[in-house]
Short mmCIF file of C-alpha atoms in Angstrom, two decimals:
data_model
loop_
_atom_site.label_atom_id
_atom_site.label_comp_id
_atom_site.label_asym_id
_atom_site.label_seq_id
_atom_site.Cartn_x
_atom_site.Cartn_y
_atom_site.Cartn_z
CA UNK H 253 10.48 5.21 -7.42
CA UNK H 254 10.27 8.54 -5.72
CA UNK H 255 6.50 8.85 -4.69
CA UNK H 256 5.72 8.80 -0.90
CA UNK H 257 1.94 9.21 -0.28
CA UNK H 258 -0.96 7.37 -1.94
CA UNK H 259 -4.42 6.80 -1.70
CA UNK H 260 -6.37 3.82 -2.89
CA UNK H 261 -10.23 4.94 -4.92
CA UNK H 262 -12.49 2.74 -6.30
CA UNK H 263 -14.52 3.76 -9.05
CA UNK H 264 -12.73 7.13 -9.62
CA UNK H 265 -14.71 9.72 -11.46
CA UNK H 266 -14.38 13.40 -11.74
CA UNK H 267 -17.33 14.20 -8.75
CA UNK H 268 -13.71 12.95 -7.03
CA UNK H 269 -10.85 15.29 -8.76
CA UNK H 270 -11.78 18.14 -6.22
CA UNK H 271 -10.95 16.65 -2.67
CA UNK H 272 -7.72 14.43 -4.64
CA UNK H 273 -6.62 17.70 -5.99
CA UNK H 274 -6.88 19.06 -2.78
CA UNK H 275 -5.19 16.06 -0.65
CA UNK H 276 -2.21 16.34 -3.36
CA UNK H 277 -0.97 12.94 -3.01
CA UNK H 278 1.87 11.50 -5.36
CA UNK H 279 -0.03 8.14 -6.44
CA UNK H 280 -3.97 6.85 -6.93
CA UNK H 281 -4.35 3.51 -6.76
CA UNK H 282 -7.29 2.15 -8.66
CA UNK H 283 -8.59 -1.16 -8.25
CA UNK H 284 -9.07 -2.25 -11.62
CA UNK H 285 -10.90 -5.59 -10.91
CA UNK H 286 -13.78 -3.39 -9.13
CA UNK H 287 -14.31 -1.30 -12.33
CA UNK H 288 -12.43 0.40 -14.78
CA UNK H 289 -12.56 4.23 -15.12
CA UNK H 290 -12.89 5.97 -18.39
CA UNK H 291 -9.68 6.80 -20.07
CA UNK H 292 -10.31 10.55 -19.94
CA UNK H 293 -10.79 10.35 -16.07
CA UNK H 294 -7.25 8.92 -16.08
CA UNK H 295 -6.01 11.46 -18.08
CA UNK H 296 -7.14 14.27 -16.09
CA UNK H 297 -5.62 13.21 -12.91
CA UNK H 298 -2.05 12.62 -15.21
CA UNK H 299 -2.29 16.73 -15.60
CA UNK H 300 -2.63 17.43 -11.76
CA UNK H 301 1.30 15.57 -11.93
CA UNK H 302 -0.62 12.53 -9.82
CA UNK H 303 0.35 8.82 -11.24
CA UNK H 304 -1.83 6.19 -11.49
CA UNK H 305 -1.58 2.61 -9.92
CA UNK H 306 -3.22 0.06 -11.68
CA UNK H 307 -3.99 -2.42 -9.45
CA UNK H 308 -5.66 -6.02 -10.45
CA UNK H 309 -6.83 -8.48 -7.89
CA UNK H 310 -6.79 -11.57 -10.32
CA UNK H 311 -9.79 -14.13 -11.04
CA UNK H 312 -8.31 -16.88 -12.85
CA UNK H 313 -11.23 -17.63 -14.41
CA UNK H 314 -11.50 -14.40 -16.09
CA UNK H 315 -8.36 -12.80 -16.21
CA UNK H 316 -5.62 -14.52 -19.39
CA UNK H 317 -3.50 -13.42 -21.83
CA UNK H 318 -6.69 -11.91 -23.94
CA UNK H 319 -7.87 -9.91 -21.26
CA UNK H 320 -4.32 -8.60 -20.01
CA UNK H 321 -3.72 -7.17 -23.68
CA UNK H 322 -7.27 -5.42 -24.42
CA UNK H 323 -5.89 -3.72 -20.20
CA UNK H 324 -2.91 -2.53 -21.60
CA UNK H 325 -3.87 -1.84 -24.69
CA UNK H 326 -6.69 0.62 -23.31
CA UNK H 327 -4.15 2.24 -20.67
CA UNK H 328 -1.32 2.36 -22.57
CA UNK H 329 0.65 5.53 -22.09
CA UNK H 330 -1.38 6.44 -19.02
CA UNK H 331 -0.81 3.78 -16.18
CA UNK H 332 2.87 2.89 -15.85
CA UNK H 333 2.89 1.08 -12.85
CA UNK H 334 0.76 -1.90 -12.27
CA UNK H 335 0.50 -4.00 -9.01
CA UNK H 336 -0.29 -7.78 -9.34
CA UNK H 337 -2.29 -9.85 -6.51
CA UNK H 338 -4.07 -9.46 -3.36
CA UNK H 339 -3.56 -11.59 -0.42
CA UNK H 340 -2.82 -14.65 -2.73
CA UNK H 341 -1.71 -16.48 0.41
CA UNK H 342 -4.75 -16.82 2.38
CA UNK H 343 -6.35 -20.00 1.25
CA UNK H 344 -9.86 -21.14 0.33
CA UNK H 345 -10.28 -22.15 3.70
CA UNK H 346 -9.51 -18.76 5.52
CA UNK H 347 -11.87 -15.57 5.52
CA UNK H 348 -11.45 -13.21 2.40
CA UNK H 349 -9.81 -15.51 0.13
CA UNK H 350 -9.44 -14.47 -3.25
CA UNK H 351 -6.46 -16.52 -4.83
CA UNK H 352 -8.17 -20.01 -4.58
CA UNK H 353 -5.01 -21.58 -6.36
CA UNK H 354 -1.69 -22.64 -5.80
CA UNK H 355 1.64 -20.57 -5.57
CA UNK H 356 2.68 -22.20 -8.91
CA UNK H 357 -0.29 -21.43 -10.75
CA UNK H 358 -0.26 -17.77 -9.18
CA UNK H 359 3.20 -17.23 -10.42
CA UNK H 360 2.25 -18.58 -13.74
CA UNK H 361 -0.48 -15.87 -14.17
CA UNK H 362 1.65 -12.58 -12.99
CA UNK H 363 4.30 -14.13 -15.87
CA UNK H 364 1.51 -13.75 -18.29
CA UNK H 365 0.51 -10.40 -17.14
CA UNK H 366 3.67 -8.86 -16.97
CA UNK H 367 5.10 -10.37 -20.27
CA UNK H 368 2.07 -8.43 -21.90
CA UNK H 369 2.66 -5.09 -19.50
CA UNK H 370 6.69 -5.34 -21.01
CA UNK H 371 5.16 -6.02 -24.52
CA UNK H 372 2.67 -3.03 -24.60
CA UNK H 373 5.80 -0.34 -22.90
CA UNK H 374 8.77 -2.14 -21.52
CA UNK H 375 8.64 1.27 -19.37
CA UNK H 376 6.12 -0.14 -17.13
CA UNK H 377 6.97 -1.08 -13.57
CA UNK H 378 5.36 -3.71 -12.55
CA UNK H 379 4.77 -5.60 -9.32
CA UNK H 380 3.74 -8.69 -7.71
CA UNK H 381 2.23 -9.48 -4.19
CA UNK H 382 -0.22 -7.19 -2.26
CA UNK H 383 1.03 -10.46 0.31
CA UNK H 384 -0.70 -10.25 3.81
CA UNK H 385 2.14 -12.56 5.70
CA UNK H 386 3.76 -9.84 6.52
CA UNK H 387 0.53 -9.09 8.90
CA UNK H 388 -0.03 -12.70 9.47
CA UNK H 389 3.92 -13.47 9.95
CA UNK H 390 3.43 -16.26 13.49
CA UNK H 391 3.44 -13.77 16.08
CA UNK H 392 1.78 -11.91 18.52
CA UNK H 393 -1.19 -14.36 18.72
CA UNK H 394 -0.80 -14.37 14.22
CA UNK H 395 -0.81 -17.32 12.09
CA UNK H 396 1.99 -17.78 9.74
CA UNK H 397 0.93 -17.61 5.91
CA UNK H 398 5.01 -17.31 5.03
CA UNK H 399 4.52 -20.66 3.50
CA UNK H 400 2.93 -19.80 0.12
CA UNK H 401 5.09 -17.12 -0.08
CA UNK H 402 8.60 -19.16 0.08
CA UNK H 403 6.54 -21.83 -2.16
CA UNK H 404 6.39 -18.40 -4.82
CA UNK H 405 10.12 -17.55 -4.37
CA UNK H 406 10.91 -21.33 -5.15
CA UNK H 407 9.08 -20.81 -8.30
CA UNK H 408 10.50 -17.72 -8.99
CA UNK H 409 8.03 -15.31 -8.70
CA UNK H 410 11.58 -12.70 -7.64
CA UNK H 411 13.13 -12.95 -11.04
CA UNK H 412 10.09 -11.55 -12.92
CA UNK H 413 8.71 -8.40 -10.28
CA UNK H 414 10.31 -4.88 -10.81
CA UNK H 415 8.91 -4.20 -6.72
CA UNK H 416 7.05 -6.26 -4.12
CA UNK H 417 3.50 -5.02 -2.69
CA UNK H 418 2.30 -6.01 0.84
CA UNK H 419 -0.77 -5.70 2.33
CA UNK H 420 -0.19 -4.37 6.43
CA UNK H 421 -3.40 -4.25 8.66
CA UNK H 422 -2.10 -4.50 12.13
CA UNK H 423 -3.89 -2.36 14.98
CA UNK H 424 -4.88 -5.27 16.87
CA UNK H 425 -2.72 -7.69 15.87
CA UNK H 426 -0.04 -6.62 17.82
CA UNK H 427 0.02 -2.82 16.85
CA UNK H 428 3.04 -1.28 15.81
CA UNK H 429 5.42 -4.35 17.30
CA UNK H 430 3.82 -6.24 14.48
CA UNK H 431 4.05 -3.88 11.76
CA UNK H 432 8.07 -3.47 12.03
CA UNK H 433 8.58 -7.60 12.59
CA UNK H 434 6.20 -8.47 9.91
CA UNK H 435 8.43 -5.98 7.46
CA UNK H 436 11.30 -7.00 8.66
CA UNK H 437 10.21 -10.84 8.04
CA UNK H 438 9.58 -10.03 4.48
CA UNK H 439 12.88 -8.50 4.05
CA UNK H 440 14.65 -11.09 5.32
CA UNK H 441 12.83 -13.72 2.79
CA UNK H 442 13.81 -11.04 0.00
CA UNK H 443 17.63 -11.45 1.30
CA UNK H 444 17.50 -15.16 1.14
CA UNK H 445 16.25 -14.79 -2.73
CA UNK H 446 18.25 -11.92 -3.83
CA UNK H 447 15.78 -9.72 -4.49
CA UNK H 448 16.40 -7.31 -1.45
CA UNK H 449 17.74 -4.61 -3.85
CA UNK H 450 14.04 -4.53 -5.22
CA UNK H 451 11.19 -1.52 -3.55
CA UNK H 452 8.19 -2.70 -1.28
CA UNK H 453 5.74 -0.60 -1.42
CA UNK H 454 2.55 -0.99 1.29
CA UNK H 455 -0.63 -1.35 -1.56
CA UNK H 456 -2.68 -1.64 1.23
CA UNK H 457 -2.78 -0.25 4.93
CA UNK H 458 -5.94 1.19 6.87
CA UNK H 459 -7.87 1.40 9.86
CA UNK H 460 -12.05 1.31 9.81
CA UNK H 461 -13.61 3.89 12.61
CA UNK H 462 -17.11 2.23 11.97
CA UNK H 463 -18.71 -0.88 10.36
CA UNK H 464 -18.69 -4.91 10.14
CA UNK H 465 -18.81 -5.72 13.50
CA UNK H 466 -16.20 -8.74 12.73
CA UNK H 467 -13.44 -5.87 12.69
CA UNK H 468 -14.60 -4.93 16.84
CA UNK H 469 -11.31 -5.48 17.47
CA UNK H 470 -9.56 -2.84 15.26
CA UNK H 471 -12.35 -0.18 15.42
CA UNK H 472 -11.45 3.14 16.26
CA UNK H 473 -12.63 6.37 16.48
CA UNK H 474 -12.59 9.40 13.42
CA UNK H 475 -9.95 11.12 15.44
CA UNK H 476 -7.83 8.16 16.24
CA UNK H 477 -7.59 7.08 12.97
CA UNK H 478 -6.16 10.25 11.78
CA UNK H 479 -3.40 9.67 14.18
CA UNK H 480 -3.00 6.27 12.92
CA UNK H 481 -2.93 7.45 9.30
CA UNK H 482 0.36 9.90 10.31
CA UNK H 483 1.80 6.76 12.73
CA UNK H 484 1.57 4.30 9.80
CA UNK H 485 3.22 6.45 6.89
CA UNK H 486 6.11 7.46 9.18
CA UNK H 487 6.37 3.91 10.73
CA UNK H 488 6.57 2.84 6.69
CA UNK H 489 9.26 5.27 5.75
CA UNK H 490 11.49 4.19 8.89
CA UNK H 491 11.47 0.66 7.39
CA UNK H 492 12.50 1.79 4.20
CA UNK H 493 9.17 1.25 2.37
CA UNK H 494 9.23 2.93 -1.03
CA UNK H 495 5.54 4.34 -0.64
CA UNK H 496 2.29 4.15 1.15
CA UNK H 497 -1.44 3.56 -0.40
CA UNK H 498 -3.62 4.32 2.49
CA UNK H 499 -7.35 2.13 2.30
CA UNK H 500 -9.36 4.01 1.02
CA UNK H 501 -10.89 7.30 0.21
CA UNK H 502 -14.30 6.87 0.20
CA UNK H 503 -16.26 4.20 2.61
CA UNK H 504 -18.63 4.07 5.28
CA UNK H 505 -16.54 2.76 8.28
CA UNK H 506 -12.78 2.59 6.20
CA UNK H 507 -12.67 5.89 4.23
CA UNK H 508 -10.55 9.48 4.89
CA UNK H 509 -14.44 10.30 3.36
CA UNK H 510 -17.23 8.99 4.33
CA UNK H 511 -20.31 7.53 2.41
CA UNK H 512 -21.80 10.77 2.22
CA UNK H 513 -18.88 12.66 0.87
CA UNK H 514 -18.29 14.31 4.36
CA UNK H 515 -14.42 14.59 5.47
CA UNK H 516 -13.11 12.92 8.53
CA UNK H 517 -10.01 13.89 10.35
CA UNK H 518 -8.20 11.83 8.46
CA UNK H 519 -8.57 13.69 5.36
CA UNK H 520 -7.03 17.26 7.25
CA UNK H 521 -4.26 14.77 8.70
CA UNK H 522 -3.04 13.68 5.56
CA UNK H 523 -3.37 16.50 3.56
CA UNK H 524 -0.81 18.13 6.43
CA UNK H 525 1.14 15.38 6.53
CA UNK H 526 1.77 15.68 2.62
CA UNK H 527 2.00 19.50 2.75
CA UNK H 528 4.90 19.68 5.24
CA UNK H 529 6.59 16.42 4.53
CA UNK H 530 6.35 15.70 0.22
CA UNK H 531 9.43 15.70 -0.74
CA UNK H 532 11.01 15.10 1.85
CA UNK H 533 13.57 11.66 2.63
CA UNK H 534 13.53 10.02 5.78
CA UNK H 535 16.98 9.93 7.78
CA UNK H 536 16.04 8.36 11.21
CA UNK H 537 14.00 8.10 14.62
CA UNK H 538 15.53 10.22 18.10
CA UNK H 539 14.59 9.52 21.29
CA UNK H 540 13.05 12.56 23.14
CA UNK H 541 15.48 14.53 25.49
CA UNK H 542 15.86 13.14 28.97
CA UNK H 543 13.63 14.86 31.58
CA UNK H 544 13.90 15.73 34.90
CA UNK H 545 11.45 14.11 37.04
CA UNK H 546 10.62 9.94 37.01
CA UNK H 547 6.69 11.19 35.40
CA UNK H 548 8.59 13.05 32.85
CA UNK H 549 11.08 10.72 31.97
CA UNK H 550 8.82 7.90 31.21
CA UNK H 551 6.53 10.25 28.78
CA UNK H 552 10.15 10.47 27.04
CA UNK H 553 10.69 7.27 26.74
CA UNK H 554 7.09 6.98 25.04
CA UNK H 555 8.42 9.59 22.73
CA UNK H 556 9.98 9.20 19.38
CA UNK H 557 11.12 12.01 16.92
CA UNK H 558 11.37 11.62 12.79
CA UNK H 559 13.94 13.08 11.32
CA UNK H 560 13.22 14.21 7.21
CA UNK H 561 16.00 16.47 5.84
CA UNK H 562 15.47 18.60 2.94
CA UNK H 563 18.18 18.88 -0.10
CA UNK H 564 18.18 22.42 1.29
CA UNK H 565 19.74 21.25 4.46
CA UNK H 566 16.79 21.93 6.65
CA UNK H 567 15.25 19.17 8.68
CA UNK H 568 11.86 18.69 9.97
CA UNK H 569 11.14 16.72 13.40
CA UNK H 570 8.01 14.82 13.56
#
């Protein structure tokens, strides 16, 4: 896949097609188990070149075979890539559980629902995950939830997904240090099942500058998340993630908008980001050029450039 910068909306309407068209990004993830939007809403955003992500959080006791077809029946020709789960791994006994069953019976489900995505348009990409071990991977004061996702693997939840999702919310859970390990983790799993040739995309990454008070701990302010925004998309492409779906557009303590439709810094942030850097690949990180006082010298050493060349042989430094 070639898209690089997403954003994830719930309940997308046209009062939203302005500020999207604006931002530019490649992808718009829509949450399909929080409502579905009117096919003509999709079809508008397919002219502005933007695809849609149709992404399904699954309730088993509402989501089957029946419910997958009238999905894909209704989208057909207008969402062609679909991304299964969310955080199946954390159990009924952990906060925000939404995947109260096992890893078999997870894997069972995604079979169904991408047997009926291949059946509708074989052309559909579909993937499995949106797995938060890569955040909760055993360190940096983390629990491991790598379990359920070997237990999926075994079951052979790798032979059936066209990419991987992953869910990464790490400011405060080790920062950045935790972001490249828990990757790098995943990868490694991947490698043991064969499926490292496969894209992981990040369905989910964010940072709330408001809100539940429970999230204290990775609060920060409008202006800092704007830098975190830029941090986290160039942190993904380093690692070789396929693309990014920032969380979210619109929300009172988590959006690039807030409840009242009013832009934060995050919004100008990425819509630079995407104007200077779209299209362009990622080659690699340089350290900053050696200074010439100690003061100096350890700002450099702080200091890390991204390299994106063009086809045109340019490069830009970030």
């Amino acid at each position: 896949m070639l898209e690089q910068f997403g954003i994830n909306v719930s309940a997308l309407s046209h009062v939203y097609l302005h500020d999207l068209s604006e931002l530019n990004v490649d992808l718009i993830q829509v949450p399909l188990h929080m409502g579905m939007p009117d096919e003509y809403i999709i079809d508008m955003v397919a002219d502005s070149d933007t695809h849609i992500v149709g992404k399904l959080v699954p309730d088993p006791s509402i989501h089957d075979r029946k419910f997958f077809q009238g999905l894909f029946k209704r989208y057909k020709g207008r969402i062609k890539i679909w991304d299964f789960g969310g955080e199946p791994e954390t159990r009924p006994n952990q906060p925000g559980c939404r995947w109260p069953g096992t890893a078999k019976e997870f894997v069972s489900l995604f079979r169904q629902f991408r047997d009926v995505a291949k059946a509708h348009d074989w052309d559909n990409k579909v993937g499995a995950g949106g797995f938060l071990a890569p955040t909760f991977n055993g360190l940096f004061g983390n629990e491991s939830r790598f379990g359920f996702l070997e237990e999926m693997f075994y079951e052979g939840v790798g032979h059936e997904a066209d990419f991987w999702s992953i869910n990464m919310y790490v400011r405060g859970y080790g920062g950045c240090k935790n972001f490249v390990a828990g990757i790098l983790m995943f990868k490694e799993l991947l490698a043991r099942y064969g499926q490292h040739i496969k894209p992981i995309v990040v369905a989910e990454t964010g940072v709330p500058c408001g809100g539940d008070p429970k999230f204290l701990h990775i609060i920060q302010t409008p202006e800092r998340q704007a830098i975190s925004l830029i941090e986290t998309h160039l942190a993904c492409a380093s690692l070789g993630v396929d693309y990014s779906i920032w969380y979210t557009y619109r929300h009172p303590a988590w959006g690039i908008v807030d409840e009242k439709g009013t832009r934060r810094p995050a919004f100008s942030a990425f819509q630079n980001m995407i104007r200077v850097l779209k299209g362009w690949e990622y080659k690699c990180t340089l350290k900053a050029l050696p200074s010439g006082n100690v003061q100096e010298r350890w700002l450099t050493d702080k200091i890390n450039w991204h390299v994106l060349p063009h086809p045109n042989g340019k490069e830009v430094h970030v």
